[in-house]
Structure formats: structure tokens, C-alpha cells
Tab-separated table of C-alpha atoms in Angstrom:
chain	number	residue	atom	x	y	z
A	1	UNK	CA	14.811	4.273	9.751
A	2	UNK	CA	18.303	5.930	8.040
A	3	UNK	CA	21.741	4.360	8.742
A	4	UNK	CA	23.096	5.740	11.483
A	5	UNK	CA	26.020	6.897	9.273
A	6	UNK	CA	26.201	7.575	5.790
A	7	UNK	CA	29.876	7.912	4.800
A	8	UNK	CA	29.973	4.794	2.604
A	9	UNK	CA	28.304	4.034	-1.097
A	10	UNK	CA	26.405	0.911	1.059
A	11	UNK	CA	24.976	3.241	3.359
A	12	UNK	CA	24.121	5.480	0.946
A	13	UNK	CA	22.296	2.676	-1.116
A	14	UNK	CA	20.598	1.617	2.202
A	15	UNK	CA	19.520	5.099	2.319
A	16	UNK	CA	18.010	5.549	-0.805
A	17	UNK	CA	16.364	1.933	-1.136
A	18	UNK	CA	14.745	3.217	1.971
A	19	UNK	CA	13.585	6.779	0.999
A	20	UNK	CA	11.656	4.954	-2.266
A	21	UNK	CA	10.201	2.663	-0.368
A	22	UNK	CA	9.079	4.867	2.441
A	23	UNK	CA	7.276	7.758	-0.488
A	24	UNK	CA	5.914	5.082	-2.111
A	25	UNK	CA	4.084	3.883	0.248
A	26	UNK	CA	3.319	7.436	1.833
A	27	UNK	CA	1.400	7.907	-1.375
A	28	UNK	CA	-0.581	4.915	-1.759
A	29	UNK	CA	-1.322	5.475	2.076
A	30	UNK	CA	-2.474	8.533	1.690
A	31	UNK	CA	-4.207	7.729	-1.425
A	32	UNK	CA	-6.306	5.547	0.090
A	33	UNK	CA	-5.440	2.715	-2.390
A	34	UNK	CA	-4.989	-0.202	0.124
A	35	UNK	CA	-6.681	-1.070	3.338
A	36	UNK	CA	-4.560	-0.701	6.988
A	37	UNK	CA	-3.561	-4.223	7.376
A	38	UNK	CA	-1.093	-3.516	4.128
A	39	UNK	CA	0.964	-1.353	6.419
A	40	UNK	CA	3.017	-1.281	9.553
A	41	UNK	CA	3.835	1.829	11.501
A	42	UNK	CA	7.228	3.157	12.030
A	43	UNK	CA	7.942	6.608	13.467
A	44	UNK	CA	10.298	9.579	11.999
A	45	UNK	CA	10.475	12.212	14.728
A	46	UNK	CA	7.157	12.952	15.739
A	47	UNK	CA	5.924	12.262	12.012
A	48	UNK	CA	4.390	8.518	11.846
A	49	UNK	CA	5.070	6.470	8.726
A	50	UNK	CA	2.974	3.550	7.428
A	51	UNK	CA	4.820	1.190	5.481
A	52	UNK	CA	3.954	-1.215	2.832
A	53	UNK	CA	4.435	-4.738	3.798
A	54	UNK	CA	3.755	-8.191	2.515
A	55	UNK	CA	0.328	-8.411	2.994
A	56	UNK	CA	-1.374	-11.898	1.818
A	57	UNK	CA	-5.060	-10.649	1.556
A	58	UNK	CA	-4.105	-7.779	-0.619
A	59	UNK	CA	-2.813	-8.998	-3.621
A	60	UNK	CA	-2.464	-5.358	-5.004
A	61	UNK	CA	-0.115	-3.771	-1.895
A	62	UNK	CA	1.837	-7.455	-2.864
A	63	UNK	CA	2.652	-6.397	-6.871
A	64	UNK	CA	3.632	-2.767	-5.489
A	65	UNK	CA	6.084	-4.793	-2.694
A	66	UNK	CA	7.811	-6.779	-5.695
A	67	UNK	CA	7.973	-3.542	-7.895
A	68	UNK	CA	9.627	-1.570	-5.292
A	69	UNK	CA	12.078	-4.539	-5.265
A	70	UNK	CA	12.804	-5.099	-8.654
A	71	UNK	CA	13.521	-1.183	-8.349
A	72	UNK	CA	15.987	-2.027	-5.966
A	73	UNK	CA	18.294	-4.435	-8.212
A	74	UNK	CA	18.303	-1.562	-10.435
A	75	UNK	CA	19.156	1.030	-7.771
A	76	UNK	CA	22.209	-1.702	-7.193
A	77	UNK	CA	23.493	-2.196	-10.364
A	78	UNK	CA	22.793	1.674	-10.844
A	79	UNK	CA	21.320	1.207	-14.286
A	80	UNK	CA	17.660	3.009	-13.546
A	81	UNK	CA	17.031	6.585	-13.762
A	82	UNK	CA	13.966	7.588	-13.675
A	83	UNK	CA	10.931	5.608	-12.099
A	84	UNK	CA	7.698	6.392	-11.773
A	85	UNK	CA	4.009	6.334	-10.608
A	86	UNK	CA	1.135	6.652	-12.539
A	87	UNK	CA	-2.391	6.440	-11.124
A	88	UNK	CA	-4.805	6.260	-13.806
A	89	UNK	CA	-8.408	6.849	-14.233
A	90	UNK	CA	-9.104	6.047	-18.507
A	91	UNK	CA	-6.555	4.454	-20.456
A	92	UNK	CA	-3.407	6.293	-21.765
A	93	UNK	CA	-4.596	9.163	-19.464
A	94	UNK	CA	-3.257	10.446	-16.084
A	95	UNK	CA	-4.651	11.926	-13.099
A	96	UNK	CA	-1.530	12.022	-10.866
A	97	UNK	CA	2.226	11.238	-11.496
A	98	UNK	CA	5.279	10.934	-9.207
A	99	UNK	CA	8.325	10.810	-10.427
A	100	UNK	CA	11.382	9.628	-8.718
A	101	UNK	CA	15.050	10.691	-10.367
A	102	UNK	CA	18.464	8.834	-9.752
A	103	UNK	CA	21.863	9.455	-10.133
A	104	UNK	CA	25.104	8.258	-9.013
A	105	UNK	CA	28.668	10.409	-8.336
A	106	UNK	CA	31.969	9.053	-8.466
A	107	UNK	CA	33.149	10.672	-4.768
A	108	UNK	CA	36.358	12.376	-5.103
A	109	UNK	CA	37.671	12.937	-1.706
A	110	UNK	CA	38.467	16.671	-1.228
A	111	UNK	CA	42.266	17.465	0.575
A	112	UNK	CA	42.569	19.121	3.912
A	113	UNK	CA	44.774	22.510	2.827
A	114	UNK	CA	44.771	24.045	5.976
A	115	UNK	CA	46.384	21.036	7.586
A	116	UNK	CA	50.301	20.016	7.562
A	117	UNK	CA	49.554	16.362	6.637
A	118	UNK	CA	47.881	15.236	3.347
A	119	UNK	CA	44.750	13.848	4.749
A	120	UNK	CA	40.851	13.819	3.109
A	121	UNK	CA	38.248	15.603	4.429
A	122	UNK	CA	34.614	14.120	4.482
A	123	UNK	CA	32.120	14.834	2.162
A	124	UNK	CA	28.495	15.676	2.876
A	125	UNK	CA	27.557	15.010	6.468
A	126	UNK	CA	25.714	12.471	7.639
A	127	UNK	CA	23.381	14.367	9.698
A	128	UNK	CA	22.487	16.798	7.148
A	129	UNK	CA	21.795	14.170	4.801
A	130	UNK	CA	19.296	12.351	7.133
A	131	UNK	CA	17.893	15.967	8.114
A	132	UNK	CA	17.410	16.101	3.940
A	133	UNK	CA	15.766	12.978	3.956
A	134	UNK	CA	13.575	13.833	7.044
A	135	UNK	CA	12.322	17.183	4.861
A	136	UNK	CA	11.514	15.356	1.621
A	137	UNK	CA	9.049	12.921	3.744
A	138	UNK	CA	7.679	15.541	5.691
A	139	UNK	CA	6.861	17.721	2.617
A	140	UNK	CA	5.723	14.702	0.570
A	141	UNK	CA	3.415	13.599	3.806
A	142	UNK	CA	1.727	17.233	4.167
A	143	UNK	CA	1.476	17.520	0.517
A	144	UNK	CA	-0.749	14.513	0.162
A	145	UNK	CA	-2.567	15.529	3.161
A	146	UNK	CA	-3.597	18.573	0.983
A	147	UNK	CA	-4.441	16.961	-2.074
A	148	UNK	CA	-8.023	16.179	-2.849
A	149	UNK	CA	-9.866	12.812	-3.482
A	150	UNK	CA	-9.271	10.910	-6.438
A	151	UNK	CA	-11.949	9.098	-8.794
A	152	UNK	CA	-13.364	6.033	-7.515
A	153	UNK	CA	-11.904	4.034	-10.059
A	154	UNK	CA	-8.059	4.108	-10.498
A	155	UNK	CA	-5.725	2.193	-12.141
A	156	UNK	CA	-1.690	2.156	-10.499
A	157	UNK	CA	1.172	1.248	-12.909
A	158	UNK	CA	5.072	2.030	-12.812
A	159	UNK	CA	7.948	2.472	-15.772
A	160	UNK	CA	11.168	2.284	-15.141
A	161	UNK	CA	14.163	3.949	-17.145
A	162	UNK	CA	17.380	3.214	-17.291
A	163	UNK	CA	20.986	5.134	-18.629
A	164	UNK	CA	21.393	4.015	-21.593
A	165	UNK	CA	24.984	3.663	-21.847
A	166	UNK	CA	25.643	0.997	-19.070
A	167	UNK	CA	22.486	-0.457	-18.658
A	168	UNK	CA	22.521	-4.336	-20.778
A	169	UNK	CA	20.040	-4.290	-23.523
A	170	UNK	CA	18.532	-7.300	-22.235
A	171	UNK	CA	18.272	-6.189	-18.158
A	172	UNK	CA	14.628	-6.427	-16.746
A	173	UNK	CA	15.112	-5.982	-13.327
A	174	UNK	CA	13.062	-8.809	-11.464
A	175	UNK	CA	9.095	-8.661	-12.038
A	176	UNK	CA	9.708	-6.587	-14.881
A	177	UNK	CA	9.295	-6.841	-18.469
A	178	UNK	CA	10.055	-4.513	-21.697
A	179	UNK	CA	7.578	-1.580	-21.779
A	180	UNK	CA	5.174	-2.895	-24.647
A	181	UNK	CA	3.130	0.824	-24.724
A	182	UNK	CA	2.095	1.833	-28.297
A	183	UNK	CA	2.248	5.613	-27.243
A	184	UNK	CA	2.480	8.364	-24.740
A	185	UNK	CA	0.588	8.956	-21.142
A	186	UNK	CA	-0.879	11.760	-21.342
A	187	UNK	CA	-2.806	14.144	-18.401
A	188	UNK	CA	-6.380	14.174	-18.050
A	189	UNK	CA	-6.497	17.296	-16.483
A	190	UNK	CA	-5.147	21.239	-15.770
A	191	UNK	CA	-1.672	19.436	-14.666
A	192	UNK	CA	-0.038	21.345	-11.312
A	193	UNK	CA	3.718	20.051	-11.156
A	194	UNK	CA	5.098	19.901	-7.492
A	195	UNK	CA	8.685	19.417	-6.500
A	196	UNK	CA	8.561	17.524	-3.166
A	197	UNK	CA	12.812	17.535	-2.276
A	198	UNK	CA	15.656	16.090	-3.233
A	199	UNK	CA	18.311	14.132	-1.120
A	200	UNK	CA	21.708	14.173	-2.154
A	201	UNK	CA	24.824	12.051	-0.686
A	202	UNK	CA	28.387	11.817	-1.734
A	203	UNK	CA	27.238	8.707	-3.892
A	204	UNK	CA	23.238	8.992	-4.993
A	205	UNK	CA	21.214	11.958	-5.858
A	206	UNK	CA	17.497	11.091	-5.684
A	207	UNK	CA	14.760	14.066	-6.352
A	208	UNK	CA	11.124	13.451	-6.284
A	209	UNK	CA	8.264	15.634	-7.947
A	210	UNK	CA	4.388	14.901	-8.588
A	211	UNK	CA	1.878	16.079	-10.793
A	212	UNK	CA	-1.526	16.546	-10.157
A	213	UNK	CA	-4.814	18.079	-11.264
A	214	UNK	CA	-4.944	21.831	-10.242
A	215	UNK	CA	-8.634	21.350	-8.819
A	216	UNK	CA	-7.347	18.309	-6.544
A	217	UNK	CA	-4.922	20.444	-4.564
A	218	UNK	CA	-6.612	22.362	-2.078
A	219	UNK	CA	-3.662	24.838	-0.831
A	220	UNK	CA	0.378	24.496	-1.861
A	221	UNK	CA	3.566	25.838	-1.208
A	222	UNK	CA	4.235	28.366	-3.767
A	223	UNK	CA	7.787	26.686	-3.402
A	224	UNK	CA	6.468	23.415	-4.366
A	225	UNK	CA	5.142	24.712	-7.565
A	226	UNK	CA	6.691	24.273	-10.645
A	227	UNK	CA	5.588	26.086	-13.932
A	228	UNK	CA	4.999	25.150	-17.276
A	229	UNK	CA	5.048	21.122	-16.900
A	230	UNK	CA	4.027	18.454	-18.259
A	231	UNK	CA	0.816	17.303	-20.079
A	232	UNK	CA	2.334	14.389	-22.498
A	233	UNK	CA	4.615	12.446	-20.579
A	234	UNK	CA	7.457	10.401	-22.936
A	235	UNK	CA	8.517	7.350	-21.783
A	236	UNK	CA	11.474	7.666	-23.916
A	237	UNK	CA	12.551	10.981	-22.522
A	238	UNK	CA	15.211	12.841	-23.371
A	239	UNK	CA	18.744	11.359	-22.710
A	240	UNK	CA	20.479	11.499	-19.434
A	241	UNK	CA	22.611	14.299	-19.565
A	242	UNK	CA	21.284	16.653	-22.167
A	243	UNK	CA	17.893	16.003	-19.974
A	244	UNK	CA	20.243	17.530	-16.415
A	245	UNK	CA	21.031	20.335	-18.444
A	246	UNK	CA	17.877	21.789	-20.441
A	247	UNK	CA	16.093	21.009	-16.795
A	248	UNK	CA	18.276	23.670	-15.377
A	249	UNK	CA	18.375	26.114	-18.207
A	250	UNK	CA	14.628	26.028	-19.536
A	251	UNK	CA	10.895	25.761	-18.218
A	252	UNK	CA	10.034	24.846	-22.263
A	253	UNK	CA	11.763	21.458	-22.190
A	254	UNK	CA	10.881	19.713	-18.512
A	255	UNK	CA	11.400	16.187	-17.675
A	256	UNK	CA	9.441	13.940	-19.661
A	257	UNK	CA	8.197	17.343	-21.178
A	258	UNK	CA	8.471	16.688	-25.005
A	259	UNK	CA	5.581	18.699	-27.201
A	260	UNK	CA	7.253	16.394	-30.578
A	261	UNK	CA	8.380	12.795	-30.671
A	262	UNK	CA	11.569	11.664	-29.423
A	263	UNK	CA	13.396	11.029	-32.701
A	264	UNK	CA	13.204	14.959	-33.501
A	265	UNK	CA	15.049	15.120	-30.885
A	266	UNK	CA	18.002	13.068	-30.227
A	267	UNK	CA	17.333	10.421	-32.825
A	268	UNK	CA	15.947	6.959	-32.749
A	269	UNK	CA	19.720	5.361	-32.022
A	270	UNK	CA	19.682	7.042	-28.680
A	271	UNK	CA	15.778	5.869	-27.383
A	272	UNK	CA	15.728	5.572	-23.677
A	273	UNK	CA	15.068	1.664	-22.286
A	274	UNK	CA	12.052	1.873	-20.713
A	275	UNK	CA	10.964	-1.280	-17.935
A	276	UNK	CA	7.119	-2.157	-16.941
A	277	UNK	CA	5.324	-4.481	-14.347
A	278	UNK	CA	5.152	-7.505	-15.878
A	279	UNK	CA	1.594	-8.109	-14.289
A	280	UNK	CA	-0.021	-4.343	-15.553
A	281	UNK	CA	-1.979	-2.903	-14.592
A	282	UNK	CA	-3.061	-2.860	-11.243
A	283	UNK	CA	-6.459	-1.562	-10.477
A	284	UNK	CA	-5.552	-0.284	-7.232
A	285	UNK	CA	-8.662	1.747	-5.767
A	286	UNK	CA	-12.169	0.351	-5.880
């Protein structure tokens, strides 16, 4: 399932290409939004994955293959930086969101003191990074495990969002199209906001979180729990780097946490490029 080592920005890639594809379709497993014959069966340990695959008689599990995809060119080029999930039950209303967060380092090679010659240590180990990666599915698998049904009818979507400052103005990643939303998502609900894990290498960063109703999640892990998020979700956000820092320093400005409009903000010169499906939505449960 992981490289076997993960020393190179490749590997790394491989890694992380893998990990969104894998929670992806952990959730819409566990979801219930498509029927078996969408998924194969791979094994992580003892934990047993079912993963999306090309499946002709679902044209739904299909659109969520090419998304992941078009995902990937951007995870190549490393232009996106924020993707997400939303499952839908009314229009311009939430039920449950999952958010996936890139980054990329520059690896600067650290020097060997303690030795005579002027050699470079190794970054972050390869084993701990695929013992990282086995955590984040684990916890994202027994999280969905505890999370109650959804409404019968439910409509799936993805947005995409990109840094600003090397991403072309006119990039759509493959099966993608500009985000033509009037307006805000925002959550129909008492919104819980989970952190699920992060994974971090000596080239990518990835972090994933959810949000769900409070009355869908039967028990959680008071570490899982994170206060004060989100009920209108931007798909502007805030940019990049000012968004790293007030994440760290304040539970009043979250991701995609903005109580005013974006150009209050940071201004309408720096508005974040924002990606959809081009075929939207996709009613998913039935």
C-alpha cells in the first residue's frame, strides 16, 4: 500500500496520492454511498481497506475516480491546497465535510556534527511516516464506524483550492472547471469538527479533519474534537500563510471559518482560486 521507502519527493508524492485516495474512499464506503462492486479490498495490517475502482455500472463511484485524479495533477504540479468533500442534503447546506490540507517543504538536508566528515543526515524516517499514515486511516476508519446514518437523500460534490501565488490563473486540473457558486456552504446542523491526523514527510504535509452533525456521532475521542468550528464554510478562505498562522494562534478564525466576507479580510486582489467538478453535483446516496 505505502512505498517501501520514502526518502525521495516521488515517494513522497506516491504516498500522498495514495493516502487521498485511500480516505476518500474509506468515507464513501462507510457512508454507504456506492454499492460493493465499486470497491476492491486491500489490507493495512489487520485493518481491511475497500478501494474505489473503475466501476462501469456505477456511474457515480466513476465521477469520484476522475475527481480524485484530477486532484492528483494538482498534487503534482503542487498548486492545490485545500480539497474537499461535501455531502449535501438541501442546496447550499451541509451535513458533513472533510477537508483535506496540502503543503509542500523545500527539504534542507540537516549536517551530521558529531561526525568527522561533512555528510547529511536523513530526514523523517520512513517507517514513522508509514506508521503516521497507518494512524490517520485507522482513526478515520473507526471514526466513521461511529458516526450515525445520514439522510436518505444526499448530494456529494468537491472544491478544490489552490496557492495563489504559483498556481496559473487559467489551471483546471483535468475534469475540473472554475467554481461558478454564487455564495457560501453553509451547515445544516449543530456542526462537531473532528481532526482525524496528519502525515507529514520531508516533502508534503497532508492533514485531514471532518465535520459533522453533533447528533450523528454516537461516541468520539475527546482528542478528535475540535472547538469552536465552522458553520459557514468560504470557498475563498483565507490566504495560505496568514490561514497556517491564525489556525495555530486562535479557535475564532478556523479554516474556512470566516463569520464576514473575504474582502474584509485580505481584500478582493488576494481571492483564493477555487476548482469544481465539472459534472456537479453528484447525487450520490439514494
Amino acid at each position: 500500500l505505502f512505498p517501501e521507502s520514502i526518502t525521495t519527493e516521488q515517494q513522497s508524492l506516491v504516498l500522498v496520492k495514495r493516502l487521498l485516495a485511500v480516505s476518500v474512499s474509506c468515507i464513501t464506503y462507510m457512508r454507504g454511498l456506492f454499492p460493493e462492486s465499486s470497491y476492491g479490498t486491500r489490507y493495512l495490517d489487520d485493518l481491511c481497506l475497500k478501494i474505489l475502482r473503475e466501476d462501469k455500472s456505477c456511474l457515480g463511484s466513476l465521477q469520484i475516480v476522475k475527481w480524485i485524479q484530477g486532484c492528483f495533477d494538482a498534487l503534482e504540479k503542487q498548486y492545490v491546497n485545500l480539497g474537499f468533500y461535501a455531502l449535501s442534503s438541501s442546496p447550499d447546506h451541509f451535513t458533513e465535510l472533510y477537508q483535506f490540507k496540502f503543503k509542500y517543504k523545500k527539504k534542507v538536508p540537516q549536517m551530521d556534527i558529531s561526525s568527522n566528515h561533512r555528510e547529511f543526515v536523513a530526514g523523517l524516517c520512513s517507517e514513522d511516516v508509514k506508521q503516521a499514515s497507518r494512524l490517520l486511516l485507522r482513526t478515520l476508519y473507526l471514526l466513521m464506524q461511529d458516526l450515525g446514518p445520514l439522510p436518505n437523500d444526499i448530494t456529494l460534490t468537491m472544491k478544490l483550492l489552490y496557492y495563489n501565488d504559483v498556481t496559473p490563473k487559467d489551471y483546471q486540473p483535468p475534469g475540473f472547471k472554475e467554481d461558478a457558486s454564487p455564495g457560501d456552504l453553509l451547515f445544516g446542523g449543530d456542526p462537531l469538527n473532528l481532526r482525524v491526523g496528519s502525515v507529514s514527510t520531508d516533502f508534503h504535509l497532508m492533514k485531514v479533519r471532518v465535520t459533522t452533525d453533533k447528533k450523528r456521532v454516537r461516541k468520539a475521542d475527546s482528542n478528535l474534537i475540535r472547538q469552536n468550528g465552522p458553520t459557514e464554510i468560504s470557498h475563498q478562505g483565507l490566504d495560505c500563510e496568514e490561514e497556517e498562522e491564525e489556525e495555530e494562534k486562535s479557535t475564532k478564525i478556523n479554516l474556512l471559518d470566516l463569520a464576514f466576507s473575504q474582502e474584509e479580510v485580505i481584500g478582493p486582489e488576494k481571492k483564493r482560486k477555487v476548482s469544481e467538478p465539472e459534472k456537479l453535483p453528484l447525487n450520490a446516496k439514494k
